[in-house]
mmCIF file of C-alpha atoms and ligand atoms in Angstrom:
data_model
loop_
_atom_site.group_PDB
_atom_site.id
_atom_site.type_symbol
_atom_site.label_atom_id
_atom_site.label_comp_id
_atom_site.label_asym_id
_atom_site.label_seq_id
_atom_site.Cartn_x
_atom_site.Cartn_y
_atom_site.Cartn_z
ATOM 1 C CA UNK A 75 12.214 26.850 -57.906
ATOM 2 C CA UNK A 76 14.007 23.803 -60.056
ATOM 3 C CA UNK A 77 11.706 21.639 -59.239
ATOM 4 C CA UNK A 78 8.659 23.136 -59.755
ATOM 5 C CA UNK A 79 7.707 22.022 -62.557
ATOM 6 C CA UNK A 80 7.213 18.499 -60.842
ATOM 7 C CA UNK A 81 3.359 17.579 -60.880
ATOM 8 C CA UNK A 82 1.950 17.766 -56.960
ATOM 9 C CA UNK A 83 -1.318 16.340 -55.911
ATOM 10 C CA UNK A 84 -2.554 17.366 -52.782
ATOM 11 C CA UNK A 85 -4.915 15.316 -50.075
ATOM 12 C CA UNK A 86 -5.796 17.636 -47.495
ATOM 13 C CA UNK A 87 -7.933 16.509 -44.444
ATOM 14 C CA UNK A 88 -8.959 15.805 -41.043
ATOM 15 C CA UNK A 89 -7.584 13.064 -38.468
ATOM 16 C CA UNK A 90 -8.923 9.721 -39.984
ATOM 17 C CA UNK A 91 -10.214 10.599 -43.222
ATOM 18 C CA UNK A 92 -8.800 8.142 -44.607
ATOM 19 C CA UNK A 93 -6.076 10.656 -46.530
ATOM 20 C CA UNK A 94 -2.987 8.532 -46.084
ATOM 21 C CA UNK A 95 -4.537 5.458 -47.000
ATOM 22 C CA UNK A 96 -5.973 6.947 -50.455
ATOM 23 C CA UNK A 97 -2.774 8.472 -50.916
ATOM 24 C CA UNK A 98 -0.656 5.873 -50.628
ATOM 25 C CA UNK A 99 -2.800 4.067 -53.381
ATOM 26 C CA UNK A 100 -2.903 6.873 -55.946
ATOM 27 C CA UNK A 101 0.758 7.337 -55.289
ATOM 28 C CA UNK A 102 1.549 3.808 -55.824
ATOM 29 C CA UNK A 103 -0.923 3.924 -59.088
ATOM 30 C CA UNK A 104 0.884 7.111 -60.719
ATOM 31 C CA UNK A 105 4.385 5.507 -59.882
ATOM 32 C CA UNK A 106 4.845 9.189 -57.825
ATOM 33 C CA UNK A 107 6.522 9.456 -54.576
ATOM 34 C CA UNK A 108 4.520 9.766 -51.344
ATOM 35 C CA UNK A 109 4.976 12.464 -48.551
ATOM 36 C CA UNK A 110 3.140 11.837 -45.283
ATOM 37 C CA UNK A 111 3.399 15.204 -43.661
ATOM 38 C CA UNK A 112 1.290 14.091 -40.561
ATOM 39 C CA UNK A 113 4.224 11.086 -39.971
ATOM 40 C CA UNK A 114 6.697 14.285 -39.944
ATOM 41 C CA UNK A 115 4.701 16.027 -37.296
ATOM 42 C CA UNK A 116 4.764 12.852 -35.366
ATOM 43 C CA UNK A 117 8.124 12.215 -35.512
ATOM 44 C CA UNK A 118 8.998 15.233 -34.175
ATOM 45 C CA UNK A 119 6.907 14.947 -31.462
ATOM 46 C CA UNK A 120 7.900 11.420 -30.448
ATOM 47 C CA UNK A 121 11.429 13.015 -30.632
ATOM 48 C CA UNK A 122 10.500 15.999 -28.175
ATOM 49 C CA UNK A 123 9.520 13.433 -25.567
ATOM 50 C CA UNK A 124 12.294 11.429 -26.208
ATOM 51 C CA UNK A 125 14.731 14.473 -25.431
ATOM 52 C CA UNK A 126 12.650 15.318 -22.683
ATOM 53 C CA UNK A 127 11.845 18.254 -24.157
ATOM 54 C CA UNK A 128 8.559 20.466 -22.678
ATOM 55 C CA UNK A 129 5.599 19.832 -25.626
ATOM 56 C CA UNK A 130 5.188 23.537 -24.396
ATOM 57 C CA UNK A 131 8.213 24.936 -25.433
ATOM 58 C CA UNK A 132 8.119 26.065 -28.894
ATOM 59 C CA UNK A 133 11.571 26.945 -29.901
ATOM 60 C CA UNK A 134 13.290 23.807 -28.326
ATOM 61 C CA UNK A 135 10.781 21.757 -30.088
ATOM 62 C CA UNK A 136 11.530 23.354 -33.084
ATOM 63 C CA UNK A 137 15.396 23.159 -33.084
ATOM 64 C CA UNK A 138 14.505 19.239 -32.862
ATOM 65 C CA UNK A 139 12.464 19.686 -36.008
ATOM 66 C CA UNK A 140 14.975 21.791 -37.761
ATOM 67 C CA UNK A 141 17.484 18.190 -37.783
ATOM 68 C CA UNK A 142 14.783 15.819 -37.085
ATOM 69 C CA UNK A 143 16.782 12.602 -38.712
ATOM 70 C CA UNK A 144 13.572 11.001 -40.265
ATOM 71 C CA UNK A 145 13.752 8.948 -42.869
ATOM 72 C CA UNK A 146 11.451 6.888 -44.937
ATOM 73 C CA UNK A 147 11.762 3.873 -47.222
ATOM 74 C CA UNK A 148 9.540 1.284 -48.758
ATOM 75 C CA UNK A 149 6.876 2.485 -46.297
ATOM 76 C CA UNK A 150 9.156 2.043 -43.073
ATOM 77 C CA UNK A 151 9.726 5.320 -41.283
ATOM 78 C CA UNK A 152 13.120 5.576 -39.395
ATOM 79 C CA UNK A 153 13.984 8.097 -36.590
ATOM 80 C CA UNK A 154 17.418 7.873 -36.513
ATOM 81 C CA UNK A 155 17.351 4.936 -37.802
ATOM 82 C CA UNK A 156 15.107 2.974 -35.290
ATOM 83 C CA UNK A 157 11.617 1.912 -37.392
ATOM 84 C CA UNK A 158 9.137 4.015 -35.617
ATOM 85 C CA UNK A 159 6.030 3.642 -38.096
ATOM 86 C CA UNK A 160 3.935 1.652 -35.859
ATOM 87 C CA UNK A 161 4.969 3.566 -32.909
ATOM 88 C CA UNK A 162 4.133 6.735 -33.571
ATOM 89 C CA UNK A 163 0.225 6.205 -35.443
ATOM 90 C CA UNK A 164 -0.151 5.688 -31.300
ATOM 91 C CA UNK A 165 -3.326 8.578 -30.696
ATOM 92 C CA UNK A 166 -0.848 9.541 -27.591
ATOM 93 C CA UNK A 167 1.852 10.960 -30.599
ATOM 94 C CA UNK A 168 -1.137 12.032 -32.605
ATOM 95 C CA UNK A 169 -2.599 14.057 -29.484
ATOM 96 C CA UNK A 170 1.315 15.306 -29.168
ATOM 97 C CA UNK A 171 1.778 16.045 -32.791
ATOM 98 C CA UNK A 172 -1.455 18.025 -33.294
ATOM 99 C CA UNK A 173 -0.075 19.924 -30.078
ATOM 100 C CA UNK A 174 3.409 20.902 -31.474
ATOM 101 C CA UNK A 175 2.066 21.285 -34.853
ATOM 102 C CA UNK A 176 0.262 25.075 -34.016
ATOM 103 C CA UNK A 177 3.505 26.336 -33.304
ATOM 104 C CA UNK A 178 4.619 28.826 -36.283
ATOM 105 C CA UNK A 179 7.920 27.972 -35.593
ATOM 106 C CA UNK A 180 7.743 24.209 -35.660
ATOM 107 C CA UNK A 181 6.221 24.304 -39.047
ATOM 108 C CA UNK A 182 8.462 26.614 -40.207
ATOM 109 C CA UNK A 183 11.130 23.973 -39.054
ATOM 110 C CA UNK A 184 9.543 21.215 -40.914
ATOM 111 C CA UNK A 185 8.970 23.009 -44.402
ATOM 112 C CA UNK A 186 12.311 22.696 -46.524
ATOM 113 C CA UNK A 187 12.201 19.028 -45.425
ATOM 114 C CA UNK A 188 8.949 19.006 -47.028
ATOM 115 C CA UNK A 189 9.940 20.716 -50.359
ATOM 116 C CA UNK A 190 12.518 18.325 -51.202
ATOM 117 C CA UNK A 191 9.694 15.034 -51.287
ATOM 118 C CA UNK A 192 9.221 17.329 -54.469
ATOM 119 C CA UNK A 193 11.052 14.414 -57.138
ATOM 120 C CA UNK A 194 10.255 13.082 -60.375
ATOM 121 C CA UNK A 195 8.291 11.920 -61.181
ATOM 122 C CA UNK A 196 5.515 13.266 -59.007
ATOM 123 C CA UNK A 197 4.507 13.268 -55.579
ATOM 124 C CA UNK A 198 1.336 12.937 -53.797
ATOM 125 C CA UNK A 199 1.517 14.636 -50.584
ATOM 126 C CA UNK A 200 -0.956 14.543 -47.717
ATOM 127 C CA UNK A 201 -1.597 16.503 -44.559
ATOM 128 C CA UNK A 202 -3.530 19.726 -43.305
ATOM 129 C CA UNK A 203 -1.959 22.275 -45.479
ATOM 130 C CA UNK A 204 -0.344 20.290 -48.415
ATOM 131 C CA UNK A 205 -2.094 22.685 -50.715
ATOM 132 C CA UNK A 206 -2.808 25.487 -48.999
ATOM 133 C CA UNK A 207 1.114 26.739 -48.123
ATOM 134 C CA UNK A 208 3.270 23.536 -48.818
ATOM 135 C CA UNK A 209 2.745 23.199 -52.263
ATOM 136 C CA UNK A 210 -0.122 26.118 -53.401
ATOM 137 C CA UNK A 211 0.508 25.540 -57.072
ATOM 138 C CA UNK A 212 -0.450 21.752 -56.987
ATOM 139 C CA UNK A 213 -1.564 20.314 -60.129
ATOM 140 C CA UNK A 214 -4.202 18.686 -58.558
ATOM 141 C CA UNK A 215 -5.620 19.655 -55.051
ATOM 142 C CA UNK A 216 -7.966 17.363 -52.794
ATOM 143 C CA UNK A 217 -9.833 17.941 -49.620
ATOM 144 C CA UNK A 218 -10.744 14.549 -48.198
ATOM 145 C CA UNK A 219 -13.276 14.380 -45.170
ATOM 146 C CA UNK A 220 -15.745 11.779 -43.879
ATOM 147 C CA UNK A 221 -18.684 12.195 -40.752
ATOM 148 C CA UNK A 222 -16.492 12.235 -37.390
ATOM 149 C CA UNK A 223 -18.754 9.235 -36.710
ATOM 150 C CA UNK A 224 -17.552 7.512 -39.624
ATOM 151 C CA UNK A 225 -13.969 8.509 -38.765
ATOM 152 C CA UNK A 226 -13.881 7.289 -35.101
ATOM 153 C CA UNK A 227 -15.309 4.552 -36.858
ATOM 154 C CA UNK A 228 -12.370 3.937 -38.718
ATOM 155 C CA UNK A 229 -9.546 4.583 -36.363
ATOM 156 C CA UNK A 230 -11.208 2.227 -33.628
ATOM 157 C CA UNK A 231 -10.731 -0.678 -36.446
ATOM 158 C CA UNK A 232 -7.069 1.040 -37.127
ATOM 159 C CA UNK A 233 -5.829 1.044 -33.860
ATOM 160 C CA UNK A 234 -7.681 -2.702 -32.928
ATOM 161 C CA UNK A 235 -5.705 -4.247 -36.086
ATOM 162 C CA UNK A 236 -2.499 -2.769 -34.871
ATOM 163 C CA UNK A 237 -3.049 -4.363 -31.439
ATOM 164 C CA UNK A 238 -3.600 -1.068 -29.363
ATOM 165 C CA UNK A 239 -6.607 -1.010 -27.331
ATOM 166 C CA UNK A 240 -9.093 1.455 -28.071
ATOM 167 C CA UNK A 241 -12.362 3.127 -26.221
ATOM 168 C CA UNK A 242 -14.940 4.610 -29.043
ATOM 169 C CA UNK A 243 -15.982 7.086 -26.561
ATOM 170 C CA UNK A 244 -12.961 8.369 -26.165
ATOM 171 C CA UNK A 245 -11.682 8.637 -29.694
ATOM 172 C CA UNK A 246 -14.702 10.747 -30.682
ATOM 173 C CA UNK A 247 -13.856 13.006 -28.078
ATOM 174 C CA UNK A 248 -10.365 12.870 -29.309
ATOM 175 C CA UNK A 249 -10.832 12.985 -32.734
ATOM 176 C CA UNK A 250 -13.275 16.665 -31.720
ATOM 177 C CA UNK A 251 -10.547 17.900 -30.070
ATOM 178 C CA UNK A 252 -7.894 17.775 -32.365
ATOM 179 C CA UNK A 253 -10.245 18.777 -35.265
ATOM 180 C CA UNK A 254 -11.097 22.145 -33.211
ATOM 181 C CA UNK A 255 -7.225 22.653 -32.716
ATOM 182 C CA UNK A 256 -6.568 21.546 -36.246
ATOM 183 C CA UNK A 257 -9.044 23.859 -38.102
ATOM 184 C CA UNK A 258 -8.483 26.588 -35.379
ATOM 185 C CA UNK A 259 -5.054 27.527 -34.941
ATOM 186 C CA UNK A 260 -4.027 30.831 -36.520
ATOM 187 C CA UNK A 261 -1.485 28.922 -38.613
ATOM 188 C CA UNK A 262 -2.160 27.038 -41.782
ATOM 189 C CA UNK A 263 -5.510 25.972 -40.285
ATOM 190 C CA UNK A 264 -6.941 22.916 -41.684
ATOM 191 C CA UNK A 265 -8.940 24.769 -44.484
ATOM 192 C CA UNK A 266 -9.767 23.636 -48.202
ATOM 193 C CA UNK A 267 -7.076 25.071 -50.644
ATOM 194 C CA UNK A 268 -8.645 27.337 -53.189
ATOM 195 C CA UNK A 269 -9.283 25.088 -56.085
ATOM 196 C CA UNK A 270 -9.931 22.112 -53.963
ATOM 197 C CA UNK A 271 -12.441 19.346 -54.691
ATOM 198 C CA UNK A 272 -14.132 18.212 -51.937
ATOM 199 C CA UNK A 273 -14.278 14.233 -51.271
ATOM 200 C CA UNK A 274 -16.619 13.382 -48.212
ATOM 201 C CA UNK A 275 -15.819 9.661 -48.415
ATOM 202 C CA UNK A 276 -18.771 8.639 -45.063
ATOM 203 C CA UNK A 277 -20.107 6.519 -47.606
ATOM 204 C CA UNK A 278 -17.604 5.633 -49.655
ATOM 205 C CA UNK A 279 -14.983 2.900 -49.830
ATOM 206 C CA UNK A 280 -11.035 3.358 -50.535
ATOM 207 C CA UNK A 281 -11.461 1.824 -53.880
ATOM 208 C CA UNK A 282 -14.067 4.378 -55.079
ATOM 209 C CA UNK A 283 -11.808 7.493 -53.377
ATOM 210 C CA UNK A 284 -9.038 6.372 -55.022
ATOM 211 C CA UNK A 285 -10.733 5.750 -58.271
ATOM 212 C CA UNK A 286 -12.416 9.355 -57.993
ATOM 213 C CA UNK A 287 -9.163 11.057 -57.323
ATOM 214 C CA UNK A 288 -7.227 9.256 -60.242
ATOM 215 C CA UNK A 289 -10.091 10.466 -62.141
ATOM 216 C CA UNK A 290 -10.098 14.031 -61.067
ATOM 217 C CA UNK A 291 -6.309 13.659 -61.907
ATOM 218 C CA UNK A 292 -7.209 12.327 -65.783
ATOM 219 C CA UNK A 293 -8.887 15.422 -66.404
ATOM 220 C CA UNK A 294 -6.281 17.727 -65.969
HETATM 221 O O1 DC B 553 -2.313 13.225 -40.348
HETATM 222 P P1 DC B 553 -1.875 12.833 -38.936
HETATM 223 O O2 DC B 553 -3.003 12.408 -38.024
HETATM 224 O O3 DC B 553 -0.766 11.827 -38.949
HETATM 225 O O4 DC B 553 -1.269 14.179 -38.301
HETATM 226 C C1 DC B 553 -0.888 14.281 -36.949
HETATM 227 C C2 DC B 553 -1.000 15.745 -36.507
HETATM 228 O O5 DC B 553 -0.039 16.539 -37.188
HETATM 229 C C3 DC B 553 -2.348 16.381 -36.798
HETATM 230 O O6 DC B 553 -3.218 16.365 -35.686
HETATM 231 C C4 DC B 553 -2.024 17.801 -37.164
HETATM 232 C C5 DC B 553 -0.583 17.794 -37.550
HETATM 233 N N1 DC B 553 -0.357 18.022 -38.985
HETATM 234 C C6 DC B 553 -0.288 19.319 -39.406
HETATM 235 O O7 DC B 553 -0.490 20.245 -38.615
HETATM 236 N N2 DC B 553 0.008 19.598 -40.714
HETATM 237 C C7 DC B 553 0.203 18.610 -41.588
HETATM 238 N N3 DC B 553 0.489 18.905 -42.842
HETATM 239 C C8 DC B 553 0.096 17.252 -41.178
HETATM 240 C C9 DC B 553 -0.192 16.993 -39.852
#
């Protein structure tokens, strides 16, 4: 691989964790570039219903995936070329995503797209499976999780600050749901990589995450 010499730091974790937040902060602290694998899941589901495509059908959803025209700049995320980054943290895409996402072939779809966020100088990449199949030789490799309290928690004040409405019963039986598919679908489960150090950031705020993972990242 050319590029594999390029450090990788992982952030692995459930819905809410508060992954792509910390990421984006320890990305934009290393100077490294920032891949939000969840967004690419998203898209691909927000382009599935656009196409009219059955969430059911695996290999039509993939050959969407295989081309999906995503791209993403100064923390705006096109789909060809219409800014979608608001749109698609919706929990209706999310639900949709996490659907789409357990199907082998979608994932395959969506890996070489993946590989190339691999650029110098580094790249901090969060997800499910950043570092258990994306990148497994990851210099660094983080599994970030909080109480499901704590994260419903979190993603009511998300979703209120966008200016989507949001029911606290129903996003803890959300965010159970997708966990259980998340962590039990027979590929790339949501799992800590081997290696991982485990961040359970209930308590914590983003400032001390981010200052533990820059840490963890010091000592290697
Ligand atoms: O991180 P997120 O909530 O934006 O992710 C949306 C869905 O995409 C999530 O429920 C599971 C799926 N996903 C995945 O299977 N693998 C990834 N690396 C990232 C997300």
């Amino acid at each position: 691989m050319p590029n594999s010499h390029i450090p990788v730091i992982t952030i692995d974790g459930p819905t809410a964790s508060g992954k792509g937040t910390v990421a984006a902060r320890v990305a934009d602290r290393l100077g490294y570039h920032l891949l939000d694998s969840g967004a690419l899941y998203r898209l691909a589901a927000l382009s599935a219903v656009r196409a009219e495509v059955a969430l059911e059908d695996e290999r039509a959803v993939a050959q969407l995936a295989e081309v999906l025209p995503a791209t993403f700049s100064n923390g705006d995320i096109f789909l060809a070329g219409e800014e979608v980054g608001a749109l698609i943290r919706a929990e209706e895409v999310g639900n949709n995503a996490s659907k789409i996402a357990a199907f082998p072939a979608v994932r395959q779809a969506l890996y070489a797209l993946q590989l190339g966020f691999r650029k110098a100088p580094g790249l901090v990449a969060d997800g499910r499976d950043m570092g258990t199949v994306i990148f497994p030789n990851a210099r660094l490799k983080v599994f970030l999780t909080a109480s499901v309290e704590a994260r419903a928690q979190r993603r009511y004040k998300q979703l209120i600050d966008k200016g989507f409405s949001a029911n606290m019963d129903d996003l803890l039986a959300d965010l159970q749901a997708r966990d259980e598919r998340d962590t039990h679908r027979t590929v790339a489960p949501l799992v800590p990589a081997e290696g991982a150090y485990i961040l359970d950031t209930s308590d914590m705020t983003v400032d001390e995450a981010v200052a533990q993972v820059l840490h963890w990242h010091t000592l290697l």
